[in-house]
PDB file of N, CA and C in Angstrom:
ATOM      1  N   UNK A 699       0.814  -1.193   0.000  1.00 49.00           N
ATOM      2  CA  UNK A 699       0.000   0.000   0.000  1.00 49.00           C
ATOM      3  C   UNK A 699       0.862   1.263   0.000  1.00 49.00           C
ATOM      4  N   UNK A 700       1.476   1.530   0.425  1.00 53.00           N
ATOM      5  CA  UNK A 700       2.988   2.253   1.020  1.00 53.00           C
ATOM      6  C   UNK A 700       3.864   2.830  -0.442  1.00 53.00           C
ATOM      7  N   UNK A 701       3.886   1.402  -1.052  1.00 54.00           N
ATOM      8  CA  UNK A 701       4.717   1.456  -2.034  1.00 54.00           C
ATOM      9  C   UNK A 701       4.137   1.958  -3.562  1.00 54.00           C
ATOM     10  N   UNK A 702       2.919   1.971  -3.242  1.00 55.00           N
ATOM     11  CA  UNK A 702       1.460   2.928  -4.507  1.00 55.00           C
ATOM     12  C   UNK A 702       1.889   4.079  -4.321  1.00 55.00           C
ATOM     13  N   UNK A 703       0.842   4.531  -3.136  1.00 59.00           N
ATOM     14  CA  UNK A 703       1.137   5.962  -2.698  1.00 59.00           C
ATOM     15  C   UNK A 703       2.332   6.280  -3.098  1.00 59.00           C
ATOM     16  N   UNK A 704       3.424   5.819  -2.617  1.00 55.00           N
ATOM     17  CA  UNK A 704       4.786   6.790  -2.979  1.00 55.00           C
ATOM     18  C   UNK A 704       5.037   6.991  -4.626  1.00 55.00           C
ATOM     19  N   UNK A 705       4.532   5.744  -5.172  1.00 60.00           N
ATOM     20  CA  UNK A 705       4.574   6.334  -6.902  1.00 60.00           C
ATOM     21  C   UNK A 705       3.202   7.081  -7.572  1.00 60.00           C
ATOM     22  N   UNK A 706       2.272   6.927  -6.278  1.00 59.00           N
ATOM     23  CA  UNK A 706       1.253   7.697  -7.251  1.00 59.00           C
ATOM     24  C   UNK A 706       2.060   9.655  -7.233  1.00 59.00           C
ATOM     25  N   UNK A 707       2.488   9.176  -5.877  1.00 61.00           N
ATOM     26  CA  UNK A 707       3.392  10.645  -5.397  1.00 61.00           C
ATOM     27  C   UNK A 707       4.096  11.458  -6.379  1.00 61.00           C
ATOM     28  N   UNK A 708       4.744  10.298  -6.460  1.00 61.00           N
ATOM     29  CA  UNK A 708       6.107  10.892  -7.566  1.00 61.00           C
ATOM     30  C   UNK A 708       5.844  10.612  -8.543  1.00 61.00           C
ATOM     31  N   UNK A 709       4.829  10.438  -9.468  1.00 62.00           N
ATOM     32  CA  UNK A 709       4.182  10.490 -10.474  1.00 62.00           C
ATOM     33  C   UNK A 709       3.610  11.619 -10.953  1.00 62.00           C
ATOM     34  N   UNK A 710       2.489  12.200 -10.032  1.00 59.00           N
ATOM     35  CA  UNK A 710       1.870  13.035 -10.027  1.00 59.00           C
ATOM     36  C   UNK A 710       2.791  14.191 -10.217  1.00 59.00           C
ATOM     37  N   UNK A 711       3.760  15.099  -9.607  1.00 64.00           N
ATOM     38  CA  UNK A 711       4.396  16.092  -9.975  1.00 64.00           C
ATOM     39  C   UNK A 711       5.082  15.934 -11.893  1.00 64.00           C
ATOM     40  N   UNK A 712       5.153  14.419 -11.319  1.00 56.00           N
ATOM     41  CA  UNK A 712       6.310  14.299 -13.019  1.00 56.00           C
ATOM     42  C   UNK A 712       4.914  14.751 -14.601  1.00 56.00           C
ATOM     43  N   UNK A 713       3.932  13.877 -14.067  1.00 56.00           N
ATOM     44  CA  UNK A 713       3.145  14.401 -15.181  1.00 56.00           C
ATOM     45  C   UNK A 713       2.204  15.689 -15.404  1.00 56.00           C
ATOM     46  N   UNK A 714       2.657  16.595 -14.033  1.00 59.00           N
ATOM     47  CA  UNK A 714       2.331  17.590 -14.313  1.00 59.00           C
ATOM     48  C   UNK A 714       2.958  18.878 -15.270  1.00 59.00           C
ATOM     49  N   UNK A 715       4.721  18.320 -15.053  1.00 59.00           N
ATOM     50  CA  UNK A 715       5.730  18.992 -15.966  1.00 59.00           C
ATOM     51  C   UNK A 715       5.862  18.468 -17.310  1.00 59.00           C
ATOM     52  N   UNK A 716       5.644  16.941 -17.817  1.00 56.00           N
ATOM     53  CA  UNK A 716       5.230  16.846 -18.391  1.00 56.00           C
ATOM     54  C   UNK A 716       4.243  17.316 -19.429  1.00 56.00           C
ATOM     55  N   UNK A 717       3.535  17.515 -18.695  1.00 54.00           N
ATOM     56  CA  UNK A 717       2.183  17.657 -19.813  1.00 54.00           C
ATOM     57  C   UNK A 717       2.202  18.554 -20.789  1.00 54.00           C
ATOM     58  N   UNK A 718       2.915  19.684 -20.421  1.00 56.00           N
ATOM     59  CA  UNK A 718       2.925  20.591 -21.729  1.00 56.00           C
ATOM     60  C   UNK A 718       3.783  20.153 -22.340  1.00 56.00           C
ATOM     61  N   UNK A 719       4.703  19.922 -22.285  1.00 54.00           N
ATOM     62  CA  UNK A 719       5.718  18.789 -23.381  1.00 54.00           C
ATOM     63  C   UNK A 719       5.358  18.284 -24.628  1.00 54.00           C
ATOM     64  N   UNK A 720       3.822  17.764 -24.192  1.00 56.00           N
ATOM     65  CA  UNK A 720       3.272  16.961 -25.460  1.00 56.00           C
ATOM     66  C   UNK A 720       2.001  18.222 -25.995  1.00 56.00           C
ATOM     67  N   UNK A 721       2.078  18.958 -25.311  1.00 54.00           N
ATOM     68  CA  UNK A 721       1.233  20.332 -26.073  1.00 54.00           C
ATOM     69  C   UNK A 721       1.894  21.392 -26.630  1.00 54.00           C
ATOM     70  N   UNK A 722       3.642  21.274 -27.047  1.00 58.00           N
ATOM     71  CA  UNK A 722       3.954  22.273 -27.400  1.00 58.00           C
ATOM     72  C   UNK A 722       4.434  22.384 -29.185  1.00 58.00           C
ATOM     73  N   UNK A 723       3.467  21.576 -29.349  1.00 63.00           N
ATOM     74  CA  UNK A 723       3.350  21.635 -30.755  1.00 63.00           C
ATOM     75  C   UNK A 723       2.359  22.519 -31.587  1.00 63.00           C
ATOM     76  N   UNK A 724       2.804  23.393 -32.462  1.00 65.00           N
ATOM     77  CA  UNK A 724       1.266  23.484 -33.203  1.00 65.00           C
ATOM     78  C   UNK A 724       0.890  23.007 -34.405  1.00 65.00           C
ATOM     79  N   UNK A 725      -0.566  22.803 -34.914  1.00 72.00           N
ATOM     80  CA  UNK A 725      -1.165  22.663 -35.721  1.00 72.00           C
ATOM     81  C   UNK A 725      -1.407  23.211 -36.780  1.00 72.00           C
ATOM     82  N   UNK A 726      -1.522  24.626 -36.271  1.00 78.00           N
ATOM     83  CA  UNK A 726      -1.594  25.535 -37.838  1.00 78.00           C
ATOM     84  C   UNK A 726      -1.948  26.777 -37.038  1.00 78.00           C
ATOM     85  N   UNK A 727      -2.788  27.726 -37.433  1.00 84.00           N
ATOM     86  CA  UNK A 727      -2.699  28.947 -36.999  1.00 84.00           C
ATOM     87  C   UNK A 727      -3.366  30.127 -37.919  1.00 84.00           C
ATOM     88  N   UNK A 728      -3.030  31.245 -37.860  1.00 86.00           N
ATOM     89  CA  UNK A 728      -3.306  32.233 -38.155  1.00 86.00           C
ATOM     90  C   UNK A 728      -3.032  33.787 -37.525  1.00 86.00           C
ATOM     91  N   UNK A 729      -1.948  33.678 -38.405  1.00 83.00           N
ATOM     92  CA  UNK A 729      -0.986  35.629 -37.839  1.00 83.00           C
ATOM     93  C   UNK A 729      -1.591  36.560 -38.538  1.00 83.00           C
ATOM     94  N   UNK A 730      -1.599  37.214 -37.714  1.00 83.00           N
ATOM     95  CA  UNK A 730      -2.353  38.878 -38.627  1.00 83.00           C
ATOM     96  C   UNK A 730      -1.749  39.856 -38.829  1.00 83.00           C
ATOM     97  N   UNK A 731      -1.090  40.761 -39.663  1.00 79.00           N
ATOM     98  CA  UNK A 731       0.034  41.455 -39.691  1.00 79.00           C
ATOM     99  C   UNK A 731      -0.418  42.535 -40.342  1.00 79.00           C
ATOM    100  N   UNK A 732      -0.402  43.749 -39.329  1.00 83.00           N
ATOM    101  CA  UNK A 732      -1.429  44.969 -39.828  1.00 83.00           C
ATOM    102  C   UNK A 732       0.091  45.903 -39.758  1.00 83.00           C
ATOM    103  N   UNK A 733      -0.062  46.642 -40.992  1.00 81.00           N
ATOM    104  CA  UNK A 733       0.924  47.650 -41.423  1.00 81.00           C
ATOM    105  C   UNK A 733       1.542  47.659 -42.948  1.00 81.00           C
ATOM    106  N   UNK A 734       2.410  48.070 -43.007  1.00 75.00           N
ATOM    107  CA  UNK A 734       3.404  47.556 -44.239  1.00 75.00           C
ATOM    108  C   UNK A 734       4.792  48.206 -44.581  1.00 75.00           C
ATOM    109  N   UNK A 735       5.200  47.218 -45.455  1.00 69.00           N
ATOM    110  CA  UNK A 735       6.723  47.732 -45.688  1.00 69.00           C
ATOM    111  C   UNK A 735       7.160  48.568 -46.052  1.00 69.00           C
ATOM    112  N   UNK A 736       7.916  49.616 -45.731  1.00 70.00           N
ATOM    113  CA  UNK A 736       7.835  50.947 -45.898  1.00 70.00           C
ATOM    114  C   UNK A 736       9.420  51.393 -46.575  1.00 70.00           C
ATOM    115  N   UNK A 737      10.455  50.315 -46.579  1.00 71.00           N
ATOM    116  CA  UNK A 737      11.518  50.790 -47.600  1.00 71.00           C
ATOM    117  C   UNK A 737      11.620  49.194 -48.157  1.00 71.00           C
ATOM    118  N   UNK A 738      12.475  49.602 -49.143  1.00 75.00           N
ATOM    119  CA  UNK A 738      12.952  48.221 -49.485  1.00 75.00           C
ATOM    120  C   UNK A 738      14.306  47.683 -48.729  1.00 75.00           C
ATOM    121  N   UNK A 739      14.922  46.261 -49.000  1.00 76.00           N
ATOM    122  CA  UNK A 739      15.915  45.992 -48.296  1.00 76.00           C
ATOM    123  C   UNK A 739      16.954  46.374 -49.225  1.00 76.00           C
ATOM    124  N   UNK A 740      18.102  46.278 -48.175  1.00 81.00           N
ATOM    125  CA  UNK A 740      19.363  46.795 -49.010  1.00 81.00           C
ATOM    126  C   UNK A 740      19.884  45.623 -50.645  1.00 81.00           C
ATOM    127  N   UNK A 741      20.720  46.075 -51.550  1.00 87.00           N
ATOM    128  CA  UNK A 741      21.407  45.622 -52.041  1.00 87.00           C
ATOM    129  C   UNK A 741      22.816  45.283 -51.912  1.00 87.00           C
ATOM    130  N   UNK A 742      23.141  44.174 -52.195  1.00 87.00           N
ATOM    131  CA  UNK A 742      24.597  43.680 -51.679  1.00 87.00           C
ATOM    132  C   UNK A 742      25.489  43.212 -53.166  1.00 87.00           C
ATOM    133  N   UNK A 743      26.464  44.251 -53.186  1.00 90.00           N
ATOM    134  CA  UNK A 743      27.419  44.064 -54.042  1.00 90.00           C
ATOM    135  C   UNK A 743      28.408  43.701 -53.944  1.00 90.00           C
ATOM    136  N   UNK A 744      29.444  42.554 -53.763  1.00 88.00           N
ATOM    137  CA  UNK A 744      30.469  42.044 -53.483  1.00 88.00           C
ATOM    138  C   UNK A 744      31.950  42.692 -54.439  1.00 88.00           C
ATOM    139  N   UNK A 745      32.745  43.459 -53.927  1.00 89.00           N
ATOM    140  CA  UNK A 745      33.675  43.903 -54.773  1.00 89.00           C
ATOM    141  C   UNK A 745      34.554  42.787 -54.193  1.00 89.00           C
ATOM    142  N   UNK A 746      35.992  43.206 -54.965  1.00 88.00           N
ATOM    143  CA  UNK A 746      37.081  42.565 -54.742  1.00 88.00           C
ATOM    144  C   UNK A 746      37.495  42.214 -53.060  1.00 88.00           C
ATOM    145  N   UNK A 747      37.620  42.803 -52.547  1.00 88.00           N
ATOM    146  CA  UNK A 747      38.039  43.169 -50.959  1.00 88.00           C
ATOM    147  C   UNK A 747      37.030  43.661 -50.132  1.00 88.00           C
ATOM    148  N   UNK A 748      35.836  44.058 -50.164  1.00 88.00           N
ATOM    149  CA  UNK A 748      34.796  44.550 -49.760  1.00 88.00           C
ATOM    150  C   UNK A 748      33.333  43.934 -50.101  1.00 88.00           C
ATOM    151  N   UNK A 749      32.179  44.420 -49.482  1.00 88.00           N
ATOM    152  CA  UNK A 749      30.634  44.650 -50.007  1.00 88.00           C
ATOM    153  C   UNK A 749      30.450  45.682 -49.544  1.00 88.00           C
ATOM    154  N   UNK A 750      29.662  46.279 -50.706  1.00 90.00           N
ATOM    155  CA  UNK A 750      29.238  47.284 -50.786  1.00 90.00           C
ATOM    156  C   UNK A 750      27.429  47.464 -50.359  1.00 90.00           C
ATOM    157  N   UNK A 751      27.013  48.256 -48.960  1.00 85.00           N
ATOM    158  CA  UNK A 751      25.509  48.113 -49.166  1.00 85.00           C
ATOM    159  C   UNK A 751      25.019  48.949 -50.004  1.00 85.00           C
ATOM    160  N   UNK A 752      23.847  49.114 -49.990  1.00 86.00           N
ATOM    161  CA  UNK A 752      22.838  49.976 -51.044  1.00 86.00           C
ATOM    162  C   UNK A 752      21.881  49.902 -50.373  1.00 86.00           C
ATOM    163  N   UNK A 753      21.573  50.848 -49.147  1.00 81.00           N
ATOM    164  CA  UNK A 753      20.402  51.177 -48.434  1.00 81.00           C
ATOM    165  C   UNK A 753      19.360  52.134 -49.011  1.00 81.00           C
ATOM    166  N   UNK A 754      18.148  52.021 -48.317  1.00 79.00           N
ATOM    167  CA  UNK A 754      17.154  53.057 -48.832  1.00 79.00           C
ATOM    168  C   UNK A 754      16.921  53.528 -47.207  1.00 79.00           C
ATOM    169  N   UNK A 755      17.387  54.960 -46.658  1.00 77.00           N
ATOM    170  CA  UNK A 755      16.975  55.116 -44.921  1.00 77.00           C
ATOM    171  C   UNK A 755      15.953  56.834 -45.735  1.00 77.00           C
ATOM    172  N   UNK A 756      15.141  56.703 -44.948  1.00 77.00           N
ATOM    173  CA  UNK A 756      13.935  57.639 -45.475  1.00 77.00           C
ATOM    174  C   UNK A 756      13.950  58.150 -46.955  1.00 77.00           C
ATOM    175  N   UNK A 757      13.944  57.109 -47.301  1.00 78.00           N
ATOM    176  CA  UNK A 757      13.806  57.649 -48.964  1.00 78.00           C
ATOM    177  C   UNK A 757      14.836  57.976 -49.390  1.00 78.00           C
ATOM    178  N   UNK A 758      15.755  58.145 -48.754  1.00 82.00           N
ATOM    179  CA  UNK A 758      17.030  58.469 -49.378  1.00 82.00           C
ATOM    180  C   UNK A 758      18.081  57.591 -49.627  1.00 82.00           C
ATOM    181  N   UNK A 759      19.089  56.886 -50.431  1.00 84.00           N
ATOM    182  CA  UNK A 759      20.061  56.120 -50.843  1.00 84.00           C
ATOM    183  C   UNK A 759      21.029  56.607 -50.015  1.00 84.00           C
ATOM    184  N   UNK A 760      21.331  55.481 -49.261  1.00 83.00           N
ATOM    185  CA  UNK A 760      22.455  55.126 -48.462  1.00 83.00           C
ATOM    186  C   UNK A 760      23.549  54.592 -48.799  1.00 83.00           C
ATOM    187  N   UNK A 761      24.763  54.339 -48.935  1.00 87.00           N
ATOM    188  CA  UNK A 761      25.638  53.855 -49.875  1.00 87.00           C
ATOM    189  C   UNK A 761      26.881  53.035 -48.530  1.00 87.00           C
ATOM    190  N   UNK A 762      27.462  52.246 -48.034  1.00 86.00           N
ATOM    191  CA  UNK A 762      28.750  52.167 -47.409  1.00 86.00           C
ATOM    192  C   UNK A 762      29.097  51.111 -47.841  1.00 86.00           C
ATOM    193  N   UNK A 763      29.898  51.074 -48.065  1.00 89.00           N
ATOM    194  CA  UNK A 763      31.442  49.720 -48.501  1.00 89.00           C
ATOM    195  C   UNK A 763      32.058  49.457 -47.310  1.00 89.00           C
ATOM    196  N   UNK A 764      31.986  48.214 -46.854  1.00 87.00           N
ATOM    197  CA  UNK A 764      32.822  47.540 -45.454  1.00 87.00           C
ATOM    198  C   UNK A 764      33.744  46.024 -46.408  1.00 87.00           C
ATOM    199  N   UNK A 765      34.631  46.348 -45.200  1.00 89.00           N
ATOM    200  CA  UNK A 765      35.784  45.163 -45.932  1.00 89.00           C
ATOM    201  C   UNK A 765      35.995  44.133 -45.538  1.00 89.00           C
ATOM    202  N   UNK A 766      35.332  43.057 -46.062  1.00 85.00           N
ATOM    203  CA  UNK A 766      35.615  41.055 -45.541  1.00 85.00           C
ATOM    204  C   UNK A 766      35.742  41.387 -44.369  1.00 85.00           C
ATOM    205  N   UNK A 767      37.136  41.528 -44.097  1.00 85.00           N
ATOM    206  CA  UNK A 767      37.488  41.082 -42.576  1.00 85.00           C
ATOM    207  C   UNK A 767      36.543  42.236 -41.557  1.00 85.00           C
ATOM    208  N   UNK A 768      36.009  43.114 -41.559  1.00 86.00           N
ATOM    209  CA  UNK A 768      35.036  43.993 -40.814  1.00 86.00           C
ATOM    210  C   UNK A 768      33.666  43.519 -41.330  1.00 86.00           C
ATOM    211  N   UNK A 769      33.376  42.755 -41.556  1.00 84.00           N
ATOM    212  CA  UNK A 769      31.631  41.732 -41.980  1.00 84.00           C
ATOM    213  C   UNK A 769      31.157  40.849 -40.766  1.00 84.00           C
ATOM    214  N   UNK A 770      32.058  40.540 -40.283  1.00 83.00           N
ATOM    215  CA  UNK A 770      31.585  39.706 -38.728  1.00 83.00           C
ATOM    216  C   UNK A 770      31.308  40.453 -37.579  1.00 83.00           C
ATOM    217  N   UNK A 771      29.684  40.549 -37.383  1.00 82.00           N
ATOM    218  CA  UNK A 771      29.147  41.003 -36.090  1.00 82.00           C
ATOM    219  C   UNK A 771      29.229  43.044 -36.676  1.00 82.00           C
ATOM    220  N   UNK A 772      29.110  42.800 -37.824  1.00 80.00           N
ATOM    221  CA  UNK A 772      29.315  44.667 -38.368  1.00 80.00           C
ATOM    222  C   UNK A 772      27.557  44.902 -37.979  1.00 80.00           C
ATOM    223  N   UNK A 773      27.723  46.311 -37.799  1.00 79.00           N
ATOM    224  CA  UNK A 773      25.982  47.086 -37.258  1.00 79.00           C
ATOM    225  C   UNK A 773      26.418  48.453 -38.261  1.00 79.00           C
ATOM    226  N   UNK A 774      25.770  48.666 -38.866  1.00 69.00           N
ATOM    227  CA  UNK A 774      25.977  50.031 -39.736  1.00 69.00           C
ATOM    228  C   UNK A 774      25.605  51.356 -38.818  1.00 69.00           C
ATOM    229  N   UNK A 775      25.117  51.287 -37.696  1.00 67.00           N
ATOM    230  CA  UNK A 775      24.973  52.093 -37.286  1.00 67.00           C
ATOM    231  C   UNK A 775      23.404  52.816 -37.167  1.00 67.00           C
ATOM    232  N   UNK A 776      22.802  53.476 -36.688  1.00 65.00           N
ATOM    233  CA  UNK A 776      21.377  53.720 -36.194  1.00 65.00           C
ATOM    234  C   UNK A 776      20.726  54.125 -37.322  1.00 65.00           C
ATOM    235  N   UNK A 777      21.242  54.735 -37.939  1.00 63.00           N
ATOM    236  CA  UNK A 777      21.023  55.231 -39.184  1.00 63.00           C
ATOM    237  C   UNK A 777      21.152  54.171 -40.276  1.00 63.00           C
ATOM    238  N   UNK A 778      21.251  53.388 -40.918  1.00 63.00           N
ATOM    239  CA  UNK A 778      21.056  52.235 -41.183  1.00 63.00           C
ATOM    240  C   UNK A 778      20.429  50.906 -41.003  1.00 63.00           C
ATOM    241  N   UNK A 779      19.353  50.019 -41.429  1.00 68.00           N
ATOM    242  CA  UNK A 779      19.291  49.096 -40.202  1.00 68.00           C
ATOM    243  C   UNK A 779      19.605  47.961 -40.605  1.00 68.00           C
ATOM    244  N   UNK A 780      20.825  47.366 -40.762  1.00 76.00           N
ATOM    245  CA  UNK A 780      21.041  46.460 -41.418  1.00 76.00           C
ATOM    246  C   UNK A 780      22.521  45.720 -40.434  1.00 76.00           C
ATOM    247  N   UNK A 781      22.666  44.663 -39.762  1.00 81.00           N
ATOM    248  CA  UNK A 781      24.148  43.985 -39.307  1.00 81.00           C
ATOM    249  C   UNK A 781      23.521  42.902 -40.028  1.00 81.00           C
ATOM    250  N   UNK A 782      25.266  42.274 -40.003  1.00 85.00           N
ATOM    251  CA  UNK A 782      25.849  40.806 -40.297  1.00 85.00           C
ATOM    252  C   UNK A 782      26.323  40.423 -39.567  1.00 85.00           C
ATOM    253  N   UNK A 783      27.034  39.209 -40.235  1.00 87.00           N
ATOM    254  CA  UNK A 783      27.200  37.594 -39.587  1.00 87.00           C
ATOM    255  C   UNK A 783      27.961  36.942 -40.398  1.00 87.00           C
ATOM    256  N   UNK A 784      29.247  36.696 -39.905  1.00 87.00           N
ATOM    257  CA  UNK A 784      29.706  35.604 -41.217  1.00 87.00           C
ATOM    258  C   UNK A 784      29.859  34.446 -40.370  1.00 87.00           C
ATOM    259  N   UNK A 785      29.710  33.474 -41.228  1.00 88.00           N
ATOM    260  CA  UNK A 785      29.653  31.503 -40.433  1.00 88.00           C
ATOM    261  C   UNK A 785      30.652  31.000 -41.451  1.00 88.00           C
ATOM    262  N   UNK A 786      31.973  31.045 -41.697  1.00 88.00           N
ATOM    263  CA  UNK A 786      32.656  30.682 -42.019  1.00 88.00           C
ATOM    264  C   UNK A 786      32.179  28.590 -42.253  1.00 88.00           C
ATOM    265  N   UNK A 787      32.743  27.999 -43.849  1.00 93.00           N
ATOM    266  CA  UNK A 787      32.720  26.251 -43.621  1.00 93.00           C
ATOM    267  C   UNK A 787      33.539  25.564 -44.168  1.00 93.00           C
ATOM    268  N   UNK A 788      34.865  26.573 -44.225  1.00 92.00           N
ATOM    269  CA  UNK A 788      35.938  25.850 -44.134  1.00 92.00           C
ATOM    270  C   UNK A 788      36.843  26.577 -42.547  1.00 92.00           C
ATOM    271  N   UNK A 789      38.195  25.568 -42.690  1.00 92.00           N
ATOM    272  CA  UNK A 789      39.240  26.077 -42.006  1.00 92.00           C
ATOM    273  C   UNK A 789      39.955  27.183 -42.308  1.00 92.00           C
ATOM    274  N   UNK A 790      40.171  27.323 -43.459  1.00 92.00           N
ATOM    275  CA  UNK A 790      41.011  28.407 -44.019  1.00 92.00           C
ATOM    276  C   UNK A 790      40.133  29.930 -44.123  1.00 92.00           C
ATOM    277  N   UNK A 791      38.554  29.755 -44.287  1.00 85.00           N
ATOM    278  CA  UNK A 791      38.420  30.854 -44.093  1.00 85.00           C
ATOM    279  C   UNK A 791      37.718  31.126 -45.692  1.00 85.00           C
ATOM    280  N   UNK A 792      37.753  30.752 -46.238  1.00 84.00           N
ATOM    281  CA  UNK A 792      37.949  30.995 -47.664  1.00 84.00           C
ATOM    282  C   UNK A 792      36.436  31.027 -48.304  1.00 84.00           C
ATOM    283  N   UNK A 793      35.468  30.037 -47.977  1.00 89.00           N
ATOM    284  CA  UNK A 793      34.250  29.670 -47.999  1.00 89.00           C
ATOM    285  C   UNK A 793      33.086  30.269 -47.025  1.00 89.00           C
ATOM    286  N   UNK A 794      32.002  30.358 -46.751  1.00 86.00           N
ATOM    287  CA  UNK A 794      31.630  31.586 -45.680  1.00 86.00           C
ATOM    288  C   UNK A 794      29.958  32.047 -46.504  1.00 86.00           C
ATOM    289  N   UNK A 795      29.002  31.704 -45.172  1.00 89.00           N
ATOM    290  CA  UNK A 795      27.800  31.995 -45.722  1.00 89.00           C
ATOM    291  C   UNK A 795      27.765  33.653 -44.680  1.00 89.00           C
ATOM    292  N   UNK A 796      26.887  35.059 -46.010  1.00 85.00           N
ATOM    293  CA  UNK A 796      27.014  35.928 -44.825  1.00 85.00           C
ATOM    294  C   UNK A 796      25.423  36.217 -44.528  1.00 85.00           C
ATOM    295  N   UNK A 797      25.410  36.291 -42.831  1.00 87.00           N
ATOM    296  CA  UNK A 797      23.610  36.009 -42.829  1.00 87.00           C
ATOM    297  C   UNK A 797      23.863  37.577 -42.307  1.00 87.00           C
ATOM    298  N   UNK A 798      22.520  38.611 -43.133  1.00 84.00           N
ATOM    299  CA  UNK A 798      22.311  39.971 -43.512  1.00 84.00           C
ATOM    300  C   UNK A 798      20.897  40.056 -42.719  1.00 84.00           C
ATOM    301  N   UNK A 799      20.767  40.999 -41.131  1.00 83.00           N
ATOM    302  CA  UNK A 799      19.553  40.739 -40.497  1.00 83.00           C
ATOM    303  C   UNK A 799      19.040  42.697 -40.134  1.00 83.00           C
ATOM    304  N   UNK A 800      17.982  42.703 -40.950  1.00 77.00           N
ATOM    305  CA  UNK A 800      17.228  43.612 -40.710  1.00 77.00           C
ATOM    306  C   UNK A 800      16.529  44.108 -39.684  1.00 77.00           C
ATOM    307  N   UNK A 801      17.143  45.351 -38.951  1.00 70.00           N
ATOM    308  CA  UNK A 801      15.965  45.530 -37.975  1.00 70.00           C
ATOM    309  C   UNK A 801      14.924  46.476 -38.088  1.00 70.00           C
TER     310      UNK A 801
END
């Protein structure tokens, strides 16, 4: 009798943490997204030693050239809204996806 109780015990807390576990999936949904896009995103031109952006910040063309090695963890600054990311997939360095995140 003793030996129930103590697992109904320690049962009971476990499937209470549990339980959302198996509810944290969803099914499908529906987002509603009231507003709209109000510039376009930048253009990215890869020169020799550099990329070059091509911003639009209030209607106006933004222009800066940053160089490879200044592309990792770069923020253009407030006035801009655009940082990177480089994930390098080699050793040498040579190969390199660059992820470009808008705020």
């Amino acid at each position: 009798m003793k030996t129930s109780s103590l697992r109904r015990s320690m049962l009971l807390p476990l499937a209470i943490f549990a339980f959302p576990l198996f509810n944290a999936h969803a099914d499908g949904g529906v987002i509603h997204f009231q507003g709209s896009i109000v510039e376009d995103g930048c253009r990215l031109s890869p020169q020799e030693k550099s990329v070059q952006f091509s911003c639009s910040q209030n209607g106006k063309p933004v222009v800066q050239t940053v160089a490879f090695n200044k592309l990792n963890d770069f923020s253009a600054g407030a006035d801009t809204p655009v940082s990177t990311k480089i994930r390098y997939l080699d050793s040498a360095q040579k190969l390199a996806i660059l992820e470009v995140t808008y705020r």
